[in-house]
């Protein structure tokens, strides 16, 4: 029911000078629910009706009786409205029951496409926990946009181009073997690269191999493609654990043959200028450093490839929006990229491209630095988390079936939940005791509440269909759960508009807290069956919405824990 409109219509009929649309805008939500669920301030009417606000409020309180409300009260210059609690419960909960896992979704994105560039790993580098945010924020946005009716294109813009790959091939041919690379994967590729990079005699050879990659030489391409396969094989293992997938792996090298158009266009539009032999686009007018397009030797750069990628995505997918989920260290890069596209005449660059920036990750108080050896590999972190979850489950629920599957859901879910708990721009410091805790604002706590709902429903020997006494949900705890449930659709839209999955994460844990407060204050199966049924339906609605909310952020919801 649309309570605000009901109030606006009733007040409009009573005062006769204002339209309901106009009055609806004045309605407020009182900070304290004891004051009412909605409040209508009479101050603006005072001037129109030439009466004091308390007089107007008292007069309206005697006459206004909107449908769906049990009480209307004048307090000072305010008219306070109390929702009829049983009706409110019936409206919200019946809707959740009938819509099921579609509850909260929308079709606002119908016919629209959004490209999401996330994870975007570099070849021959191992996945470390610094990659967690881009991967999981991107994955959550993918699910949230899909839930709102958009068609999503998930793009892993691979970092698969650069002079280091020439050295890696040279190192491999000099010292490496296929067997060793197959066996040790990315670690072996890194070892070969580091050896070649340090060796002064290998520099020339490295450059020559890089040139061959650029020219598409058959042998170079065969080796390089295989390096990519090795890297992706390692990455896929992590993606599988996290439940993440992509629609495209078109990365930097994919644009090798698509750069001509960009350079030609920049030239034709008189945007390129020479600077120390290099070709740049000057951006000082916009308070930005020049965008480096071509090096003196004619090689293209990161931004050149991103220009080609943006144009390619626009032509191929006709996106309405293209999101780049990349750390804030690249803020400048994206500002330059978007500005150059705008200067090229692509007006959509100013409105449809967005850098979804996020903070840094550190581990138990230490920043991650490869140089100091403080690298925490994502694979190891996830495995350890599952192991720890397994030990906790063993202790708490020794008789549980499929402990392995539950440990995986809880172990990985806790890491993902922790990553998506705070607004993305904040830095994250990962601590085990904060992530993998069954109390507090954590994944395990929220998952446990979901499992609790499942268990209540399993144990109750009462079908959900049948006569229901909604007034059994008039208490404060139940009403606050229902108010939260009613908000879910708005929460999802808000998360989408701000590209901020943490809004959904916070909602799920808040809902779990409110349901637990209800659960500990009331006995679900007390009283007549019509009353128990109402409480079970509340439980079923919480179960449904928790499950949907968790799935939107990429966290499993096991039925038993
Ligand atoms: N591979 C890059 C890095 O690790 C991120 C790429 C982001 N996407 C893009 N279109 N520039 O820093």
Coordinates of C-alpha atoms and ligand atoms in Angstrom, one line a residue:
X1 CA 0.0 0.0 0.0
X2 CA 1.2 3.5 -0.7
X3 CA 0.7 5.1 2.7
X4 CA 2.1 8.5 1.7
X5 CA -0.5 8.9 -1.1
X6 CA -3.3 7.8 1.2
X7 CA -2.4 10.5 3.7
X8 CA -1.9 13.1 0.9
X9 CA -5.3 12.3 -0.6
X10 CA -7.1 12.4 2.7
X11 CA -5.5 15.7 3.8
X12 CA -6.2 17.2 0.3
X13 CA -9.8 16.4 0.6
X14 CA -10.0 18.0 4.0
X15 CA -8.2 21.3 3.2
X16 CA -9.4 21.7 -0.4
X17 CA -6.7 24.2 -1.5
X18 CA -3.8 21.9 -2.3
X19 CA -3.3 18.9 -4.6
X20 CA -2.4 15.5 -3.1
X21 CA 0.9 15.5 -5.2
X22 CA 1.9 18.8 -3.5
X23 CA 1.0 17.6 0.0
X24 CA 2.8 14.3 -0.5
X25 CA 6.1 16.1 -0.7
X26 CA 5.6 17.6 2.8
X27 CA 5.1 14.2 4.6
X28 CA 7.9 13.2 6.9
X29 CA 9.0 10.1 8.7
X30 CA 9.2 10.9 12.5
X31 CA 12.6 10.1 14.0
X32 CA 10.9 8.2 16.8
X33 CA 8.3 5.6 15.8
X34 CA 6.4 6.2 19.1
X35 CA 5.5 9.5 17.5
X36 CA 3.8 7.8 14.5
X37 CA 4.8 6.2 11.3
X38 CA 4.3 9.3 9.2
X39 CA 3.9 13.0 10.1
X40 CA 2.3 15.8 8.2
X41 CA 3.7 19.2 9.2
X42 CA 1.0 22.0 9.1
X43 CA 3.4 24.9 9.0
X44 CA 3.1 25.6 5.3
X45 CA -0.7 25.4 5.5
X46 CA -0.7 28.1 8.2
X47 CA 0.1 30.8 5.7
X48 CA -2.5 29.5 3.2
X49 CA -5.3 29.0 5.7
X50 CA -4.3 31.9 8.0
X51 CA -4.5 29.8 11.1
X52 CA -1.9 28.7 13.7
X53 CA -0.3 25.3 12.8
X54 CA -1.6 23.6 16.1
X55 CA -5.1 24.8 15.3
X56 CA -5.0 23.3 11.8
X57 CA -3.5 20.1 13.2
X58 CA -6.2 19.7 15.8
X59 CA -8.9 20.4 13.2
X60 CA -7.5 17.9 10.7
X61 CA -7.0 15.2 13.3
X62 CA -10.7 15.2 13.9
X63 CA -11.6 14.9 10.2
X64 CA -8.9 13.0 8.4
X65 CA -9.3 9.2 8.3
X66 CA -7.1 7.7 5.6
X67 CA -7.4 4.0 4.8
X68 CA -4.8 1.7 6.3
X69 CA -4.3 3.8 9.5
X70 CA -5.5 3.0 13.0
X71 CA -4.9 6.4 14.5
X72 CA -4.4 10.1 13.6
X73 CA -3.1 12.5 16.3
X74 CA -2.3 16.2 16.5
X75 CA 0.9 17.0 18.4
X76 CA 1.8 20.7 18.2
X77 CA 1.9 21.7 14.6
X78 CA 2.1 18.1 13.4
X79 CA -0.5 15.6 12.4
X80 CA 0.9 12.1 13.2
X81 CA -0.3 9.0 11.5
X82 CA -0.2 5.5 12.9
X83 CA -0.3 2.7 10.4
X84 CA -2.8 -0.1 11.1
X85 CA -0.2 -2.7 12.1
X86 CA -2.0 -5.9 11.0
X87 CA -2.8 -4.5 7.6
X88 CA 0.8 -3.3 7.1
X89 CA 2.1 -6.8 8.0
X90 CA -0.4 -8.5 5.7
X91 CA 0.5 -6.2 2.8
X92 CA 4.2 -6.5 3.0
X93 CA 4.4 -10.2 3.8
X94 CA 1.9 -11.4 1.3
X95 CA 3.8 -9.6 -1.4
X96 CA 7.1 -11.2 -0.4
X97 CA 5.5 -14.6 -0.3
X98 CA 4.0 -14.3 -3.7
X99 CA 7.0 -12.7 -5.4
X100 CA 9.5 -15.0 -3.7
X101 CA 13.1 -14.4 -4.9
X102 CA 11.9 -11.8 -7.4
X103 CA 10.8 -9.6 -4.5
X104 CA 12.9 -6.4 -4.6
X105 CA 13.7 -6.7 -8.3
X106 CA 12.6 -4.2 -11.0
X107 CA 12.5 -3.7 -14.7
X108 CA 14.1 -0.2 -14.6
X109 CA 16.9 -1.5 -16.9
X110 CA 14.7 -3.1 -19.4
X111 CA 16.3 -2.9 -22.8
X112 CA 19.5 -1.3 -21.4
X113 CA 23.0 -2.6 -21.4
X114 CA 25.7 -2.0 -18.8
X115 CA 29.3 -3.0 -19.4
X116 CA 31.2 -3.8 -16.2
X117 CA 35.0 -3.9 -16.3
X118 CA 36.2 -5.7 -13.2
X119 CA 38.9 -7.9 -11.8
X120 CA 41.0 -7.2 -14.9
X121 CA 44.0 -9.1 -13.8
X122 CA 47.5 -9.0 -15.3
X123 CA 49.1 -11.9 -17.0
X124 CA 51.8 -13.7 -15.1
X125 CA 50.8 -12.2 -11.8
X126 CA 49.2 -14.2 -9.0
X127 CA 45.9 -13.1 -7.6
X128 CA 46.5 -11.4 -4.3
X129 CA 44.1 -10.0 -1.8
X130 CA 44.4 -6.6 -3.4
X131 CA 42.3 -8.0 -6.3
X132 CA 39.4 -9.0 -4.0
X133 CA 37.6 -5.6 -4.0
X134 CA 37.5 -5.2 -7.8
X135 CA 36.4 -8.8 -8.3
X136 CA 33.7 -8.8 -5.7
X137 CA 32.4 -5.2 -6.2
X138 CA 32.2 -5.9 -9.9
X139 CA 30.5 -9.3 -9.3
X140 CA 27.9 -7.7 -6.9
X141 CA 27.2 -4.8 -9.4
X142 CA 26.7 -7.4 -12.1
X143 CA 24.1 -9.2 -10.0
X144 CA 22.4 -6.0 -8.8
X145 CA 22.0 -4.6 -12.3
X146 CA 20.8 -7.9 -13.6
X147 CA 18.2 -8.0 -10.8
X148 CA 17.0 -4.6 -11.9
X149 CA 16.5 -5.8 -15.5
X150 CA 19.7 -4.6 -17.2
X151 CA 21.7 -6.8 -19.6
X152 CA 25.2 -7.0 -18.1
X153 CA 28.4 -7.6 -20.0
X154 CA 31.1 -8.6 -17.5
X155 CA 34.6 -7.8 -18.9
X156 CA 37.9 -8.9 -17.6
X157 CA 40.2 -6.4 -19.3
X158 CA 43.3 -8.5 -19.1
X159 CA 46.6 -6.8 -18.6
X160 CA 48.2 -8.9 -21.4
X161 CA 50.4 -6.4 -23.1
X162 CA 53.7 -4.9 -22.3
X163 CA 57.5 -5.2 -22.7
X164 CA 57.8 -7.6 -19.7
X165 CA 56.2 -10.4 -21.8
X166 CA 59.1 -10.2 -24.3
X167 CA 61.5 -10.8 -21.4
X168 CA 59.4 -13.6 -20.1
X169 CA 59.5 -15.4 -23.4
X170 CA 63.3 -14.8 -23.7
X171 CA 63.7 -16.1 -20.1
X172 CA 61.6 -19.1 -20.8
X173 CA 63.4 -20.1 -24.0
X174 CA 66.8 -19.7 -22.2
X175 CA 66.1 -21.4 -18.8
X176 CA 62.6 -22.7 -18.7
X177 CA 60.8 -25.9 -19.6
X178 CA 57.2 -26.6 -20.5
X179 CA 57.0 -29.2 -17.7
X180 CA 58.1 -26.8 -15.0
X181 CA 55.7 -24.1 -16.1
X182 CA 52.8 -26.6 -16.3
X183 CA 53.7 -27.7 -12.8
X184 CA 54.3 -24.4 -11.0
X185 CA 52.1 -22.1 -13.1
X186 CA 52.4 -18.4 -12.6
X187 CA 55.1 -18.7 -10.0
X188 CA 57.4 -20.2 -12.6
X189 CA 56.6 -17.5 -15.1
X190 CA 57.4 -14.8 -12.6
X191 CA 60.7 -16.6 -11.7
X192 CA 61.7 -16.7 -15.4
X193 CA 60.8 -13.0 -15.9
X194 CA 62.7 -11.9 -12.9
X195 CA 65.8 -13.8 -14.0
X196 CA 65.7 -12.3 -17.5
X197 CA 65.0 -8.8 -16.2
X198 CA 68.1 -8.9 -14.0
X199 CA 70.4 -10.3 -16.7
X200 CA 72.0 -7.5 -18.8
X201 CA 72.6 -9.9 -21.6
X202 CA 68.9 -10.7 -22.0
X203 CA 67.6 -7.1 -22.6
X204 CA 68.1 -7.1 -26.3
X205 CA 66.5 -10.5 -26.7
X206 CA 63.6 -9.4 -24.5
X207 CA 63.0 -6.4 -26.7
X208 CA 63.2 -8.5 -29.9
X209 CA 60.6 -11.0 -28.5
X210 CA 58.3 -8.2 -27.5
X211 CA 58.5 -6.8 -31.1
X212 CA 57.6 -10.3 -32.3
X213 CA 54.5 -10.4 -30.1
X214 CA 53.5 -7.0 -31.5
X215 CA 54.0 -8.2 -35.0
X216 CA 52.0 -11.4 -34.4
X217 CA 55.0 -13.7 -35.1
X218 CA 53.7 -17.3 -34.9
X219 CA 56.2 -18.7 -32.4
X220 CA 55.9 -15.7 -30.1
X221 CA 52.1 -15.8 -30.2
X222 CA 52.0 -19.5 -29.4
X223 CA 54.2 -19.1 -26.3
X224 CA 52.4 -16.0 -25.2
X225 CA 49.0 -17.5 -25.6
X226 CA 50.1 -20.4 -23.5
X227 CA 51.4 -18.1 -20.8
X228 CA 47.9 -16.5 -20.8
X229 CA 46.3 -19.9 -20.5
X230 CA 48.5 -20.7 -17.5
X231 CA 47.6 -17.5 -15.8
X232 CA 43.9 -17.9 -16.5
X233 CA 43.9 -21.4 -15.3
X234 CA 45.2 -20.2 -11.9
X235 CA 42.7 -17.4 -11.9
X236 CA 39.8 -19.6 -12.9
X237 CA 40.4 -21.7 -9.8
X238 CA 39.9 -18.6 -7.6
X239 CA 37.0 -17.4 -9.7
X240 CA 35.3 -20.8 -9.3
X241 CA 35.7 -20.6 -5.5
X242 CA 34.2 -17.1 -5.5
X243 CA 31.5 -17.9 -7.9
X244 CA 32.6 -15.2 -10.3
X245 CA 32.3 -15.3 -14.1
X246 CA 32.9 -13.0 -17.1
X247 CA 31.3 -12.6 -20.5
X248 CA 34.5 -11.4 -22.1
X249 CA 38.2 -11.6 -21.6
X250 CA 39.1 -9.1 -24.2
X251 CA 42.1 -7.4 -22.7
X252 CA 44.8 -4.9 -23.7
X253 CA 46.3 -7.1 -26.5
X254 CA 42.8 -7.6 -28.0
X255 CA 43.1 -3.9 -29.1
X256 CA 46.5 -4.4 -30.9
X257 CA 44.8 -4.1 -34.3
X258 CA 42.2 -1.5 -33.2
X259 CA 44.6 1.3 -32.3
X260 CA 44.9 2.7 -35.8
X261 CA 41.4 4.2 -35.7
X262 CA 42.1 5.9 -32.4
X263 CA 45.4 7.5 -33.6
X264 CA 43.9 8.6 -36.9
X265 CA 40.9 10.1 -35.2
X266 CA 43.0 12.0 -32.7
X267 CA 45.2 13.3 -35.5
X268 CA 42.2 14.3 -37.6
X269 CA 40.6 16.1 -34.7
X270 CA 43.9 17.9 -34.1
X271 CA 44.3 16.7 -30.6
X272 CA 47.8 15.1 -30.8
X273 CA 50.8 17.3 -30.0
X274 CA 54.4 16.3 -29.9
X275 CA 56.2 16.4 -26.5
X276 CA 59.8 15.1 -26.3
X277 CA 59.2 12.9 -29.3
X278 CA 56.1 11.4 -27.8
X279 CA 52.5 12.1 -28.9
X280 CA 50.2 13.5 -26.2
X281 CA 46.8 15.1 -25.7
X282 CA 47.1 18.2 -23.6
X283 CA 44.6 18.5 -20.8
X284 CA 46.0 21.3 -18.7
X285 CA 42.9 23.3 -19.4
X286 CA 41.0 20.7 -17.3
X287 CA 43.6 20.6 -14.6
X288 CA 45.0 17.2 -15.7
X289 CA 48.4 16.1 -16.9
X290 CA 48.8 15.3 -20.6
X291 CA 47.5 11.9 -21.7
X292 CA 50.4 9.9 -23.3
X293 CA 49.2 8.3 -26.5
X294 CA 52.3 7.2 -28.4
X295 CA 55.8 6.8 -27.1
X296 CA 58.7 8.1 -29.2
X297 CA 59.2 4.6 -30.6
X298 CA 55.6 4.5 -31.7
X299 CA 54.4 2.1 -29.0
X300 CA 50.9 2.7 -27.6
X301 CA 50.1 3.0 -23.9
X302 CA 47.6 1.9 -21.3
X303 CA 45.4 4.9 -22.0
X304 CA 45.5 4.4 -25.8
X305 CA 44.3 0.9 -25.3
X306 CA 41.5 2.1 -23.0
X307 CA 40.4 4.6 -25.7
X308 CA 40.2 1.8 -28.2
X309 CA 38.4 -0.4 -25.6
X310 CA 35.8 2.3 -24.8
X311 CA 35.0 2.8 -28.5
X312 CA 34.9 -0.9 -29.2
X313 CA 32.5 -1.5 -26.3
X314 CA 30.2 1.3 -27.4
X315 CA 30.0 -0.1 -30.9
X316 CA 29.7 -3.7 -29.9
X317 CA 27.4 -3.6 -26.9
X318 CA 25.7 -0.2 -27.4
X319 CA 26.0 0.2 -23.6
X320 CA 23.9 2.7 -21.7
X321 CA 26.6 2.7 -19.0
X322 CA 30.1 1.4 -18.8
X323 CA 31.6 1.0 -15.3
X324 CA 35.3 0.6 -14.5
X325 CA 35.8 -1.1 -11.1
X326 CA 39.4 -0.1 -10.5
X327 CA 41.3 1.1 -7.4
X328 CA 41.4 4.9 -6.6
X329 CA 45.1 4.9 -7.6
X330 CA 43.9 5.1 -11.1
X331 CA 41.6 8.1 -10.6
X332 CA 43.8 10.2 -12.7
X333 CA 43.9 7.7 -15.5
X334 CA 40.2 7.5 -15.8
X335 CA 39.7 11.3 -15.6
X336 CA 42.2 11.6 -18.5
X337 CA 40.5 8.8 -20.5
X338 CA 37.0 10.2 -20.1
X339 CA 38.2 13.7 -21.0
X340 CA 40.0 12.6 -24.1
X341 CA 37.0 10.8 -25.4
X342 CA 34.9 13.9 -24.7
X343 CA 37.4 16.0 -26.7
X344 CA 37.1 13.5 -29.5
X345 CA 33.4 14.5 -29.6
X346 CA 31.9 11.5 -27.8
X347 CA 29.5 13.3 -25.6
X348 CA 28.4 10.1 -24.0
X349 CA 31.8 9.8 -22.3
X350 CA 30.8 12.5 -19.9
X351 CA 27.6 10.8 -18.8
X352 CA 27.8 7.1 -19.5
X353 CA 31.3 6.2 -18.3
X354 CA 32.0 5.8 -14.6
X355 CA 35.0 5.0 -12.6
X356 CA 33.8 2.9 -9.7
X357 CA 36.7 3.6 -7.4
X358 CA 37.6 1.8 -4.2
X359 CA 40.2 1.8 -1.3
X360 CA 43.2 -0.3 -0.5
X361 CA 43.3 -3.6 1.3
X362 CA 45.8 -4.3 4.0
X363 CA 46.2 -7.5 6.0
X364 CA 46.1 -7.5 9.8
X365 CA 47.5 -4.0 9.9
X366 CA 50.2 -4.4 7.3
X367 CA 49.9 -3.0 3.8
X368 CA 50.6 -5.4 1.0
X369 CA 53.9 -4.9 -0.6
X370 CA 55.5 -7.3 -3.0
X371 CA 58.8 -5.8 -2.3
X372 CA 58.8 -6.5 1.4
X373 CA 57.4 -9.9 0.8
X374 CA 54.0 -9.2 2.5
X375 CA 52.0 -10.7 -0.3
X376 CA 48.9 -12.5 0.7
X377 CA 47.7 -14.7 -2.1
X378 CA 43.9 -14.8 -2.5
X379 CA 44.0 -18.5 -3.1
X380 CA 45.7 -19.1 0.2
X381 CA 43.5 -16.7 2.1
X382 CA 40.3 -18.4 0.8
X383 CA 41.7 -21.8 1.7
X384 CA 42.6 -20.8 5.2
X385 CA 39.2 -19.2 5.7
X386 CA 37.5 -22.4 4.7
X387 CA 39.7 -24.4 7.0
X388 CA 39.0 -22.1 9.9
X389 CA 35.3 -22.2 9.2
X390 CA 35.5 -25.9 9.1
X391 CA 37.0 -26.0 12.5
X392 CA 34.3 -23.7 13.9
X393 CA 31.6 -25.8 12.4
X394 CA 33.1 -29.0 13.7
X395 CA 33.0 -27.5 17.2
X396 CA 29.5 -25.9 17.0
X397 CA 27.6 -28.5 14.9
X398 CA 29.5 -31.8 15.0
X399 CA 26.5 -33.7 13.5
X400 CA 26.0 -31.4 10.5
X401 CA 25.8 -33.1 7.1
X402 CA 28.0 -31.9 4.2
X403 CA 30.3 -30.0 6.5
X404 CA 32.7 -29.4 3.6
X405 CA 30.1 -27.5 1.5
X406 CA 29.0 -25.5 4.4
X407 CA 32.6 -24.7 5.4
X408 CA 33.2 -23.4 1.9
X409 CA 30.1 -21.2 1.9
X410 CA 30.9 -19.8 5.3
X411 CA 34.7 -19.4 4.8
X412 CA 34.4 -17.7 1.5
X413 CA 31.3 -15.9 2.3
X414 CA 32.9 -14.3 5.4
X415 CA 35.8 -12.9 3.2
X416 CA 33.4 -11.6 0.6
X417 CA 31.0 -10.1 3.1
X418 CA 33.9 -8.4 4.9
X419 CA 35.1 -6.9 1.6
X420 CA 31.7 -5.5 0.8
X421 CA 30.6 -4.3 4.3
X422 CA 31.9 -0.7 4.2
X423 CA 31.5 1.9 1.5
X424 CA 33.9 1.0 -1.2
X425 CA 36.1 4.1 -1.0
X426 CA 37.2 3.2 2.5
X427 CA 40.4 1.3 2.9
X428 CA 40.0 -2.3 4.2
X429 CA 42.1 -3.9 6.9
X430 CA 41.5 -7.6 6.8
X431 CA 41.4 -9.3 10.2
X432 CA 40.4 -12.9 10.7
X433 CA 38.7 -12.4 14.0
X434 CA 36.6 -9.7 12.5
X435 CA 35.6 -11.5 9.3
X436 CA 35.1 -15.0 10.6
X437 CA 33.0 -14.2 13.6
X438 CA 29.6 -15.5 14.3
X439 CA 28.7 -12.3 16.2
X440 CA 28.7 -8.8 15.0
X441 CA 28.3 -7.4 11.5
X442 CA 29.7 -10.4 9.6
X443 CA 28.9 -12.9 6.9
X444 CA 28.7 -15.9 9.3
X445 CA 26.2 -14.0 11.5
X446 CA 24.0 -13.2 8.6
X447 CA 24.2 -16.7 7.1
X448 CA 23.5 -18.1 10.5
X449 CA 20.3 -16.1 10.8
X450 CA 19.2 -17.3 7.4
X451 CA 19.9 -20.9 8.6
X452 CA 17.9 -20.2 11.8
X453 CA 14.9 -19.1 9.7
X454 CA 15.2 -22.3 7.7
X455 CA 15.3 -24.4 10.8
X456 CA 12.3 -22.6 12.4
X457 CA 10.3 -23.3 9.2
X458 CA 11.5 -27.0 9.0
X459 CA 10.5 -27.7 12.6
X460 CA 7.1 -26.0 12.4
X461 CA 4.4 -28.5 11.5
X462 CA 2.1 -25.9 10.0
X463 CA 1.4 -25.0 6.3
X464 CA 1.9 -21.3 5.5
X465 CA -1.4 -21.3 3.6
X466 CA -4.5 -20.8 5.7
X467 CA -6.2 -18.4 8.0
X468 CA -3.7 -15.9 9.4
X469 CA -4.1 -13.5 12.3
X470 CA -1.9 -10.6 11.2
X471 CA -2.5 -8.8 14.5
X472 CA -0.1 -11.3 16.0
X473 CA 2.6 -9.2 14.4
X474 CA 1.6 -5.9 16.0
X475 CA 4.5 -5.9 18.5
X476 CA 7.4 -3.6 18.1
X477 CA 10.0 -6.2 17.2
X478 CA 7.9 -7.7 14.4
X479 CA 6.9 -4.3 13.1
X480 CA 10.5 -3.2 12.9
X481 CA 11.4 -6.4 10.9
X482 CA 8.5 -5.7 8.5
X483 CA 9.5 -2.0 8.0
X484 CA 12.9 -3.2 7.1
X485 CA 11.6 -5.9 4.7
X486 CA 9.4 -3.2 3.0
X487 CA 12.4 -1.2 2.2
X488 CA 14.3 -3.8 0.3
X489 CA 13.4 -2.6 -3.2
X490 CA 14.6 0.9 -2.4
X491 CA 17.8 -0.5 -0.9
X492 CA 18.6 -2.3 -4.2
X493 CA 17.8 0.8 -6.3
X494 CA 20.0 2.9 -4.0
X495 CA 22.9 0.4 -4.3
X496 CA 22.5 0.5 -8.1
X497 CA 22.4 4.3 -8.4
X498 CA 25.4 4.7 -6.2
X499 CA 27.2 1.6 -7.5
X500 CA 27.6 0.7 -3.9
X501 CA 27.1 -3.0 -3.0
X502 CA 27.8 -2.2 0.7
X503 CA 24.2 -0.7 0.9
X504 CA 22.9 -4.3 0.3
X505 CA 25.5 -5.8 2.7
X506 CA 24.5 -3.5 5.5
X507 CA 20.8 -4.1 4.8
X508 CA 21.2 -7.9 5.2
X509 CA 23.1 -7.7 8.5
X510 CA 20.6 -5.1 9.8
X511 CA 17.7 -7.3 8.8
X512 CA 19.4 -10.3 10.5
X513 CA 19.8 -8.3 13.7
X514 CA 16.2 -7.2 13.7
X515 CA 14.9 -10.7 13.1
X516 CA 17.1 -12.1 15.9
X517 CA 15.7 -9.4 18.3
X518 CA 12.3 -10.7 17.3
X519 CA 13.2 -14.3 17.7
X520 CA 14.6 -13.9 21.2
X521 CA 11.6 -11.8 22.4
X522 CA 8.8 -14.0 21.0
X523 CA 7.8 -17.7 20.8
X524 CA 6.9 -18.4 17.2
X525 CA 4.7 -21.4 17.9
X526 CA 2.8 -20.0 20.8
X527 CA -1.0 -19.4 20.7
X528 CA -3.5 -20.3 18.1
X529 CA -2.5 -21.7 14.7
X530 CA -3.6 -18.4 12.9
X531 CA -1.1 -16.5 15.1
X532 CA 1.8 -19.0 14.7
X533 CA 1.1 -18.9 11.0
X534 CA 1.7 -15.1 10.9
X535 CA 5.0 -15.5 12.8
X536 CA 6.1 -18.3 10.4
X537 CA 5.2 -16.2 7.4
X538 CA 7.4 -13.4 8.9
X539 CA 10.2 -15.9 9.2
X540 CA 9.7 -17.1 5.6
X541 CA 9.8 -13.5 4.4
X542 CA 13.0 -12.9 6.3
X543 CA 14.5 -16.1 4.9
X544 CA 13.6 -15.1 1.4
X545 CA 15.0 -11.6 1.6
X546 CA 18.2 -12.6 3.4
X547 CA 18.9 -15.2 0.7
X548 CA 18.2 -12.7 -2.1
X549 CA 20.3 -10.0 -0.4
X550 CA 23.2 -12.3 0.2
X551 CA 23.1 -13.6 -3.4
X552 CA 23.2 -10.1 -4.7
X553 CA 26.6 -9.6 -3.0
X554 CA 27.9 -13.0 -4.1
X555 CA 27.5 -14.8 -0.7
X556 CA 25.9 -18.3 -0.3
X557 CA 23.1 -18.9 2.1
X558 CA 23.4 -22.5 3.4
X559 CA 20.1 -23.9 4.9
X560 CA 21.9 -25.6 7.8
X561 CA 25.0 -24.5 9.7
Ligands
LIG1 N1 45.0 -4.5 -15.2 C1 44.9 -3.2 -14.6 C2 45.6 -3.2 -13.3 O1 45.7 -4.2 -12.7 C3 43.4 -2.8 -14.4 C4 42.6 -2.6 -15.6 C5 41.4 -1.9 -15.4 N2 40.6 -1.7 -16.6 C6 40.8 -0.9 -17.5 N3 40.0 -0.8 -18.6 N4 41.8 0.0 -17.5 O2 45.9 -2.1 -12.8

